[in-house]
Short mmCIF file of C-alpha atoms and ligand atoms in Angstrom, two decimals:
data_model
loop_
_atom_site.label_atom_id
_atom_site.label_comp_id
_atom_site.label_asym_id
_atom_site.label_seq_id
_atom_site.Cartn_x
_atom_site.Cartn_y
_atom_site.Cartn_z
CA MET A 1014 22.15 -62.27 4.07
CA ALA A 1015 23.60 -59.46 3.96
CA LEU A 1016 24.92 -57.79 7.64
CA THR A 1017 21.94 -56.19 8.82
CA LEU A 1018 21.56 -52.47 10.90
CA GLU A 1019 19.27 -50.72 12.10
CA LEU A 1020 18.83 -46.90 13.16
CA ALA A 1021 16.31 -45.63 15.61
CA LEU A 1022 16.52 -41.72 15.82
CA ASN A 1023 14.80 -40.33 19.43
CA GLY A 1024 13.01 -43.55 19.40
CA THR A 1025 11.68 -44.88 16.71
CA THR A 1026 13.02 -46.10 13.62
CA LEU A 1027 10.26 -44.36 12.25
CA PRO A 1028 10.53 -41.29 9.78
CA ARG A 1029 8.41 -38.89 12.52
CA GLY A 1030 11.85 -39.20 14.44
CA ARG A 1031 14.28 -37.85 11.60
CA TYR A 1032 15.16 -34.52 12.87
CA VAL A 1033 17.44 -32.62 15.31
CA GLY A 1034 18.23 -29.12 16.05
CA TRP A 1035 20.84 -28.30 17.96
CA ALA A 1036 20.44 -29.75 20.66
CA PRO A 1037 21.87 -33.33 21.35
CA ALA A 1038 18.67 -36.61 20.28
CA PRO A 1039 19.30 -40.00 21.44
CA GLY A 1040 20.24 -41.71 19.06
CA ARG A 1041 20.55 -45.96 19.00
CA LEU A 1042 22.26 -48.62 16.90
CA ARG A 1043 22.76 -52.03 16.93
CA VAL A 1044 22.75 -55.30 14.69
CA VAL A 1045 19.82 -56.93 13.48
CA ASP A 1046 21.47 -59.60 11.83
CA PRO A 1047 25.14 -59.74 11.20
CA ASP A 1048 25.61 -61.73 8.75
CA GLY A 1049 27.21 -64.99 10.11
CA ALA A 1050 29.95 -61.83 12.10
CA VAL A 1051 30.45 -62.45 15.67
CA GLY A 1052 31.85 -60.69 18.31
CA ALA A 1053 31.47 -56.90 17.75
CA ILE A 1054 32.40 -55.25 14.85
CA ALA A 1055 33.44 -51.82 14.63
CA VAL A 1056 31.34 -49.20 12.91
CA ARG A 1057 32.03 -45.37 12.06
CA LEU A 1058 29.17 -42.80 12.41
CA GLY A 1059 29.29 -39.56 9.58
CA SER A 1060 27.60 -36.94 8.17
CA PRO A 1061 29.21 -36.68 4.85
CA VAL A 1062 29.13 -33.09 3.71
CA GLY A 1063 26.80 -32.36 0.80
CA ARG A 1064 24.19 -29.79 -0.42
CA GLY A 1065 22.12 -28.94 3.15
CA GLY A 1066 21.98 -30.15 6.32
CA ARG A 1067 24.83 -32.59 8.96
CA VAL A 1068 24.95 -33.56 12.24
CA VAL A 1069 27.72 -34.22 14.47
CA PHE A 1070 27.42 -37.10 17.18
CA ALA A 1071 28.36 -37.32 20.92
CA PRO A 1072 28.88 -40.39 22.75
CA GLN A 1073 27.54 -39.22 26.04
CA ARG A 1074 25.33 -36.38 25.67
CA ASN A 1075 27.75 -33.59 27.59
CA ALA A 1076 30.33 -35.27 25.97
CA GLU A 1077 32.35 -33.04 22.81
CA ALA A 1078 30.59 -33.51 19.56
CA ALA A 1079 33.02 -34.74 16.46
CA ASP A 1080 32.33 -35.27 12.64
CA GLU A 1081 32.39 -39.18 13.28
CA LEU A 1082 32.18 -41.53 15.85
CA ALA A 1083 33.34 -44.47 16.65
CA LEU A 1084 31.14 -48.05 17.56
CA ASP A 1085 31.71 -51.45 18.43
CA LEU A 1086 28.26 -53.18 17.70
CA PRO A 1087 27.23 -56.08 19.84
CA THR A 1088 26.62 -58.86 16.90
CA ASN A 1089 24.13 -60.42 19.67
CA GLY A 1090 21.95 -57.42 18.84
CA ALA A 1091 22.52 -55.30 22.12
CA PRO A 1092 21.51 -51.67 20.80
CA VAL A 1093 25.03 -48.84 21.39
CA ASP A 1094 23.09 -45.50 22.16
CA PHE A 1095 24.57 -41.65 20.77
CA TRP A 1096 23.60 -38.67 20.70
CA VAL A 1097 23.21 -36.36 17.33
CA LEU A 1098 23.84 -32.88 16.96
CA GLY A 1099 22.63 -30.31 14.23
CA ARG A 1100 25.82 -29.07 12.93
CA PHE A 1101 25.61 -25.42 13.81
CA GLN A 1102 25.22 -23.50 11.20
CA SER A 1103 24.55 -26.60 8.60
CA PRO A 1104 21.00 -26.93 9.22
CA SER A 1105 19.00 -28.07 6.45
CA ARG A 1106 16.82 -26.21 3.88
CA SER A 1107 14.72 -29.88 2.51
CA ASP A 1108 13.21 -33.01 4.95
CA GLY A 1109 15.70 -35.73 4.04
CA ASP A 1110 19.13 -33.81 3.15
CA ALA A 1111 21.10 -34.34 5.67
CA ARG A 1112 22.55 -37.69 5.77
CA ILE A 1113 24.12 -40.36 8.59
CA THR A 1114 26.49 -42.75 7.93
CA VAL A 1115 27.42 -45.66 9.12
CA LEU A 1116 30.38 -46.37 7.69
CA PRO A 1117 33.26 -49.87 8.27
CA ALA A 1118 36.60 -49.51 10.42
CA ALA A 1119 38.13 -49.33 7.15
CA GLY A 1120 36.33 -48.61 4.03
CA ALA A 1121 33.87 -45.87 2.80
CA THR A 1122 30.87 -47.66 0.91
CA PRO A 1123 28.74 -47.39 3.99
CA LEU A 1124 26.21 -50.15 5.47
CA LEU A 1125 23.59 -48.05 6.38
CA THR A 1126 22.51 -44.69 5.44
CA VAL A 1127 19.98 -42.89 6.99
CA PRO A 1128 18.26 -39.03 5.28
CA LEU A 1129 17.67 -36.76 8.62
CA MET A 1130 16.58 -33.45 8.72
CA VAL A 1131 18.23 -30.22 11.05
CA ARG A 1132 15.14 -28.79 11.70
CA VAL A 1133 15.31 -24.62 12.92
CA ARG A 1134 13.47 -21.48 13.26
CA LYS A 1135 15.31 -19.88 10.98
CA ASP A 1136 14.79 -15.51 9.12
CA ALA A 1137 12.25 -14.99 7.61
CA GLN A 1138 14.61 -12.78 5.03
CA THR A 1139 17.04 -16.22 4.28
CA LEU A 1140 14.54 -18.44 3.45
CA THR A 1141 14.78 -20.66 0.19
CA LEU A 1142 11.95 -20.23 -2.24
CA ALA A 1143 10.88 -23.81 -1.22
CA GLU A 1144 11.38 -23.87 2.61
CA ARG A 1145 8.69 -19.86 2.48
CA ASN A 1146 6.29 -21.72 0.31
CA ARG A 1147 6.44 -25.39 2.26
CA PHE A 1148 5.45 -22.59 5.47
CA LEU A 1149 2.82 -20.08 3.39
CA SER A 1150 1.10 -24.11 2.26
CA ALA A 1151 0.53 -25.41 6.24
CA LEU A 1152 -0.40 -21.57 7.73
CA ALA A 1153 -2.40 -21.61 4.48
CA ARG A 1154 -3.76 -25.29 5.64
CA LEU A 1155 -3.75 -23.89 9.38
CA ASN A 1156 -6.47 -21.48 8.59
CA ASN A 1157 -7.89 -23.86 6.06
CA ALA A 1158 -10.41 -20.28 4.68
CA GLY A 1159 -10.99 -19.21 7.89
CA LEU A 1160 -12.53 -22.82 8.70
CA GLY A 1161 -8.85 -24.91 10.48
CA ALA A 1162 -7.74 -24.42 13.79
CA TYR A 1163 -6.07 -21.23 13.33
CA GLN A 1164 -9.05 -20.17 14.98
CA SER A 1165 -8.65 -21.10 18.37
CA PHE A 1166 -5.28 -19.18 18.21
CA ARG A 1167 -6.85 -16.73 17.24
CA ASP A 1168 -9.82 -17.03 19.96
CA MET A 1169 -6.87 -17.60 23.15
CA HIS A 1170 -5.51 -13.75 22.60
CA THR A 1171 -8.10 -11.21 22.48
CA ASP A 1172 -8.33 -8.22 25.00
CA ASP A 1173 -10.51 -10.87 27.45
CA THR A 1174 -7.40 -12.71 28.24
CA ASN A 1175 -5.07 -10.25 28.09
CA ASP A 1176 -3.83 -10.90 32.11
CA GLU A 1177 -2.93 -15.02 30.86
CA ALA A 1178 -0.23 -13.67 28.92
CA HIS A 1179 1.04 -9.99 28.84
CA SER A 1180 2.13 -7.41 31.14
CA ARG A 1181 3.19 -9.53 33.80
CA ASP A 1182 5.95 -12.09 34.18
CA ALA A 1183 4.61 -15.52 32.23
CA PHE A 1184 4.85 -13.46 29.13
CA LEU A 1185 7.98 -14.45 27.90
CA PRO A 1186 7.22 -19.11 28.56
CA TRP A 1187 3.25 -17.65 27.66
CA HIS A 1188 4.51 -16.28 24.12
CA ARG A 1189 6.22 -19.79 23.17
CA ALA A 1190 4.51 -21.91 24.66
CA TYR A 1191 2.04 -20.47 22.16
CA LEU A 1192 4.84 -20.66 19.11
CA LEU A 1193 5.76 -23.94 20.32
CA ASP A 1194 1.35 -25.19 19.68
CA LEU A 1195 1.69 -23.48 16.52
CA GLU A 1196 4.41 -24.83 14.93
CA ARG A 1197 4.27 -28.25 16.76
CA GLU A 1198 0.35 -27.95 14.60
CA LEU A 1199 2.60 -26.47 11.45
CA GLN A 1200 4.47 -29.67 12.19
CA THR A 1201 1.39 -32.49 11.83
CA ILE A 1202 0.98 -30.89 8.28
CA ASP A 1203 4.41 -31.06 7.26
CA PRO A 1204 7.65 -31.11 9.40
CA SER A 1205 9.87 -29.85 7.93
CA VAL A 1206 8.27 -26.04 8.09
CA SER A 1207 9.62 -24.20 11.92
CA LEU A 1208 8.64 -21.27 11.86
CA PRO A 1209 10.95 -18.79 10.91
CA TYR A 1210 11.21 -15.29 12.73
CA TRP A 1211 11.11 -11.48 11.22
CA ARG A 1212 13.82 -10.19 12.94
CA PHE A 1213 12.64 -5.90 12.91
CA ASP A 1214 15.41 -4.68 13.94
CA ARG A 1215 16.60 -4.71 10.00
CA PRO A 1216 14.55 -4.26 7.07
CA ALA A 1217 13.29 -7.25 6.06
CA PRO A 1218 11.21 -6.10 2.09
CA GLN A 1219 11.55 -10.00 1.68
CA VAL A 1220 8.63 -10.54 4.39
CA PHE A 1221 6.96 -7.93 3.21
CA SER A 1222 6.14 -9.40 -0.23
CA ARG A 1223 3.52 -9.71 -1.59
CA SER A 1224 5.22 -13.54 -2.03
CA PHE A 1225 5.41 -13.61 0.88
CA MET A 1226 3.51 -12.02 3.87
CA GLY A 1227 2.37 -9.40 1.79
CA THR A 1228 2.57 -6.35 0.53
CA THR A 1229 0.52 -2.99 2.50
CA GLU A 1230 -0.51 -0.44 -1.15
CA SER A 1231 -3.03 2.10 -0.05
CA ALA A 1232 -4.00 4.11 2.88
CA THR A 1233 -6.34 2.00 4.05
CA GLY A 1234 -3.49 -1.16 4.56
CA VAL A 1235 -5.45 -4.42 3.72
CA VAL A 1236 -2.82 -6.78 2.35
CA VAL A 1237 -1.63 -7.37 -1.08
CA PHE A 1238 -0.91 -11.65 -2.13
CA ASN A 1239 -0.03 -12.73 -5.49
CA PRO A 1240 -2.93 -14.87 -6.46
CA SER A 1241 -1.05 -17.97 -5.98
CA ASN A 1242 -0.42 -16.99 -1.86
CA PRO A 1243 -1.68 -19.48 0.47
CA LEU A 1244 -1.82 -16.82 2.27
CA SER A 1245 -4.26 -14.56 -0.02
CA LEU A 1246 -7.89 -16.64 1.66
CA PHE A 1247 -6.35 -15.96 4.81
CA SER A 1248 -9.50 -15.46 7.18
CA THR A 1249 -10.48 -14.85 10.79
CA ASP A 1250 -13.46 -14.12 12.61
CA GLY A 1251 -15.34 -14.89 9.86
CA GLN A 1252 -14.14 -12.13 7.67
CA LEU A 1253 -10.89 -12.83 4.28
CA GLY A 1254 -7.92 -10.74 4.57
CA ILE A 1255 -5.39 -8.99 6.74
CA VAL A 1256 -5.13 -4.33 7.35
CA ARG A 1257 -2.29 -3.88 8.22
CA LEU A 1258 -0.25 -0.36 7.79
CA PRO A 1259 2.79 -0.31 8.53
CA PHE A 1260 4.96 3.59 9.83
CA PHE A 1261 8.23 2.15 8.37
CA ASP A 1262 9.37 1.85 4.60
CA THR A 1263 9.27 -2.41 4.47
CA ARG A 1264 11.57 -2.57 1.73
CA THR A 1265 14.21 -0.46 2.76
CA GLU A 1266 14.35 0.50 6.73
CA ALA A 1267 13.73 -1.48 10.31
CA ALA A 1268 10.21 -0.77 12.00
CA ALA A 1269 9.76 1.92 13.96
CA ASN A 1270 7.05 3.37 15.22
CA PHE A 1271 5.92 7.81 15.88
CA ASN A 1272 9.15 7.14 18.33
CA GLY A 1273 11.72 6.02 16.20
CA PRO A 1274 12.62 2.65 15.09
CA VAL A 1275 12.56 -0.48 17.73
CA VAL A 1276 15.57 -1.84 19.23
CA SER A 1277 19.00 -3.30 17.96
CA GLU A 1278 19.41 -7.03 19.27
CA GLN A 1279 22.46 -6.05 20.83
CA PRO A 1280 21.66 -4.69 24.06
CA VAL A 1281 18.73 -7.41 24.33
CA VAL A 1282 20.51 -10.21 24.56
CA GLN A 1283 23.79 -8.81 26.38
CA SER A 1284 21.90 -7.51 29.45
CA GLN A 1285 22.54 -9.66 32.97
CA LEU A 1286 20.03 -8.08 34.45
CA PRO A 1287 18.29 -10.58 36.23
CA TYR A 1288 15.27 -12.32 34.82
CA THR A 1289 12.56 -9.91 35.93
CA ARG A 1290 13.99 -6.93 35.20
CA LEU A 1291 14.63 -8.23 31.46
CA ARG A 1292 11.08 -8.62 30.54
CA PRO A 1293 10.59 -5.54 30.81
CA PRO A 1294 12.13 -3.42 28.98
CA LEU A 1295 11.67 -6.23 26.33
CA GLU A 1296 8.08 -6.27 26.26
CA ASN A 1297 7.94 -2.90 25.97
CA ASN A 1298 10.14 -2.10 23.45
CA PRO A 1299 11.02 -4.28 21.05
CA HIS A 1300 8.38 -6.49 20.71
CA GLY A 1301 5.75 -3.49 21.69
CA ARG A 1302 7.14 -0.99 19.63
CA ALA A 1303 7.17 -4.41 16.21
CA HIS A 1304 3.45 -4.11 17.03
CA THR A 1305 3.31 -0.66 17.14
CA SER A 1306 5.35 0.26 13.76
CA PHE A 1307 2.21 -1.07 12.25
CA THR A 1308 -0.34 2.29 12.42
CA VAL A 1309 -2.90 0.80 11.41
CA GLY A 1310 -4.29 -3.11 11.33
CA TYR A 1311 -4.54 -5.98 13.49
CA ILE A 1312 -1.36 -6.21 14.29
CA SER A 1313 -0.77 -2.94 16.11
CA GLN A 1314 -3.30 -4.13 19.03
CA ILE A 1315 -3.48 -7.14 21.29
CA GLY A 1316 -7.36 -8.16 20.67
CA THR A 1317 -6.46 -8.22 17.05
CA ALA A 1318 -3.16 -9.00 16.71
CA VAL A 1319 -3.27 -12.75 15.71
CA ARG A 1320 -5.67 -12.05 13.23
CA ASP A 1321 -2.88 -11.39 11.35
CA PRO A 1322 -0.09 -14.12 11.03
CA LEU A 1323 3.11 -11.89 11.14
CA PHE A 1324 2.39 -12.61 14.67
CA PHE A 1325 4.03 -15.27 14.98
CA LEU A 1326 7.66 -14.10 12.68
CA LEU A 1327 6.69 -11.21 15.12
CA HIS A 1328 6.88 -12.86 18.29
CA ALA A 1329 9.26 -16.03 17.03
CA ASN A 1330 11.83 -12.93 17.11
CA VAL A 1331 10.80 -12.07 20.65
CA ASP A 1332 11.29 -15.75 21.46
CA ARG A 1333 14.43 -15.68 19.86
CA LEU A 1334 16.60 -13.05 22.12
CA TRP A 1335 14.84 -14.38 25.02
CA ALA A 1336 16.79 -17.47 23.82
CA LYS A 1337 19.65 -16.10 22.64
CA TRP A 1338 19.85 -13.85 26.16
CA GLN A 1339 19.66 -17.15 27.75
CA TRP A 1340 22.70 -18.42 26.03
CA PHE A 1341 24.51 -15.74 25.98
CA ASN A 1342 24.70 -15.35 29.29
CA GLN A 1343 23.02 -19.09 30.55
CA ARG A 1344 19.85 -19.15 32.07
CA PHE A 1345 18.66 -22.07 31.72
CA ASP A 1346 18.11 -22.98 35.57
CA PRO A 1347 13.87 -22.90 36.87
CA ALA A 1348 14.47 -22.84 39.85
CA ALA A 1349 17.53 -19.58 39.54
CA GLN A 1350 16.30 -15.93 40.02
CA SER A 1351 18.51 -15.30 37.19
CA SER A 1352 16.32 -17.16 34.49
CA TYR A 1353 12.92 -16.80 36.17
CA PHE A 1354 11.55 -15.26 39.48
CA PHE A 1355 10.65 -18.32 41.19
CA ARG A 1356 8.11 -18.23 43.50
CA ALA A 1357 5.58 -19.83 45.63
CA ARG A 1358 2.51 -21.50 44.21
CA ALA A 1359 -0.08 -18.42 43.80
CA GLY A 1360 -2.40 -18.71 46.70
CA THR A 1361 0.39 -18.08 48.77
CA PRO A 1362 2.28 -15.13 49.96
CA GLY A 1363 4.44 -13.29 47.48
CA ALA A 1364 2.75 -15.09 44.86
CA ALA A 1365 2.28 -13.36 41.96
CA ARG A 1366 -1.22 -13.55 39.61
CA ILE A 1367 -2.04 -17.20 38.62
CA GLY A 1368 -0.51 -18.01 35.76
CA HIS A 1369 3.12 -15.65 35.72
CA ASN A 1370 4.07 -18.17 39.11
CA ALA A 1371 6.70 -20.65 38.05
CA PRO A 1372 5.12 -23.98 38.93
CA ASP A 1373 1.47 -22.38 37.51
CA THR A 1374 0.22 -24.22 34.47
CA MET A 1375 -0.42 -21.80 31.84
CA TRP A 1376 -4.46 -21.07 30.55
CA SER A 1377 -5.50 -21.84 28.69
CA TRP A 1378 -3.36 -25.61 27.83
CA ASN A 1379 -4.88 -25.97 30.97
CA ASP A 1380 -8.11 -27.04 30.79
CA GLU A 1381 -9.28 -24.20 33.82
CA ARG A 1382 -11.93 -21.93 33.70
CA THR A 1383 -13.23 -20.49 36.85
CA ASP A 1384 -12.64 -16.87 37.75
CA PRO A 1385 -9.58 -15.46 37.39
CA ARG A 1386 -8.98 -17.71 34.28
CA PRO A 1387 -11.06 -16.95 31.30
CA PRO A 1388 -14.07 -19.03 30.44
CA THR A 1389 -13.14 -21.15 27.21
CA ALA A 1390 -9.85 -22.77 27.19
CA PRO A 1391 -9.65 -23.38 23.32
CA ARG A 1392 -6.32 -25.01 22.81
CA THR A 1393 -6.51 -27.52 25.37
CA PRO A 1394 -4.66 -29.31 25.79
CA PHE A 1395 -0.97 -28.67 24.74
CA PRO A 1396 0.47 -31.44 21.88
CA ASP A 1397 2.64 -33.13 21.56
CA SER A 1398 5.93 -34.47 19.21
CA PRO A 1399 7.38 -37.52 18.06
CA LEU A 1400 10.73 -35.33 19.38
CA ALA A 1401 9.93 -33.78 22.99
CA ALA A 1402 8.06 -35.57 25.74
CA ALA A 1403 8.03 -31.50 26.84
CA PRO A 1404 6.04 -29.75 27.65
CA GLY A 1405 3.13 -32.26 28.35
CA PRO A 1406 -0.35 -31.87 27.83
CA ALA A 1407 -1.30 -29.14 30.33
CA PRO A 1408 1.96 -27.01 30.34
CA THR A 1409 4.16 -25.53 32.74
CA VAL A 1410 5.22 -21.02 33.71
CA GLY A 1411 8.78 -22.72 35.07
CA SER A 1412 7.71 -25.57 31.52
CA MET A 1413 9.44 -23.27 28.75
CA ILE A 1414 12.77 -22.21 30.33
CA ASP A 1415 15.28 -24.88 29.80
CA TYR A 1416 13.81 -25.09 25.76
CA GLN A 1417 16.93 -27.33 25.04
CA GLY A 1418 17.77 -29.39 28.40
CA VAL A 1419 20.23 -27.66 29.09
CA ILE A 1420 19.77 -28.36 32.23
CA SER A 1421 17.18 -30.98 32.22
CA PRO A 1422 17.24 -33.14 29.11
CA ALA A 1423 13.95 -34.97 30.17
CA ASN A 1424 13.01 -29.96 29.71
CA GLN A 1425 13.77 -30.70 25.78
CA LEU A 1426 10.94 -28.58 24.33
CA GLY A 1427 12.75 -29.78 20.03
CA PHE A 1428 13.06 -26.26 19.08
CA ASP A 1429 16.32 -24.36 17.90
CA TYR A 1430 16.78 -21.07 16.47
CA ASP A 1431 19.33 -20.83 13.53
CA ASP A 1432 22.12 -18.33 15.32
CA VAL A 1433 21.60 -20.26 18.71
CA PRO A 1434 24.08 -22.59 19.46
CA PHE A 1435 23.19 -25.44 22.58
CA GLU A 1436 26.49 -24.86 25.29
CA MET A 1437 26.16 -27.03 28.03
CA SER A 1438 27.02 -24.52 31.28
CU1 CU B 1276 0.90 -11.53 22.78
#
């Protein structure tokens, strides 16, 4: 007989729930065996300083978070709820390298220790070798030398599906869902993986190396990998390899095309324009310019871009810019004109093309295959997550806006960027 406690994270006591980002995750603690104690047991939650991630705690979702939280646990087993948040700028480097300790009110010996991961999307240039290799292995397994589910991602981003995702307002929400779909697939393979982003407004020599996304060493643009790089068997459309010829020097320069370098991040993030006026310039430069900073190759054209997995690192940075703009300007309300171009359901007067209004579901997770939608729906349904109920099997455009659950906790999508905090309005 001993005092026994049980801690649940994200609604489960199983390891699959032990991942948090910057947004609050629900925690629940209860006494399983009081070992003869009666009434309530006073404990403190903490997260020890170590080499990895750290978390902070809040008694309510909208309360200030702190390094410690005192709780009174009823000995009758009634659960006590609290919230766990990754400590901003203290992300994990590996699975389970953060810890929640439950300490007695007095004393330093934990009654319970639970490992977890502060898992956020990071700058690809800053990944540890282990982080990089886990990402590459998961990506290569999703591709499975051309036989895996990666091909279904490639099949949903073509010239024929252009209208669903580009040149209109759902450009950002659609690609946010697309990235999250891929990331959830990668996390099914290895839950410690998150999608890294390529900061294309800075030199990223680590990213363009033979041991990461590969280098281009001739005018053919054929990408070269180390033989040990899992991506060396990367195949799409039944063809081995990637073609990518940069216009800029990948060792020393930010992305640039013949018109000059991509716009830097600050003016994008700090723009106070409403969403409808932010989206077109952002889609053009930096997004379009980053794509066309490769003069030859898959990534420079919409119809072939996803044949190069660098696409997802590029788009993670586009999505990060939007997320950072949302945080900087507090633009999380899908029903506000400043956050998104909210219109009536498609078919009613004044509505935009179907798939671009906030209440519309997005192809191809919605299984809609009749005109004006494309004739196939390769990614139906949207994958679920052990950490977030949203966005559900057929995400709407609007479901992508409040990704941290700032306005409504139920909207939380379960991802964060290393440099974009969670902040209540
Ligand atoms: Cu696209």
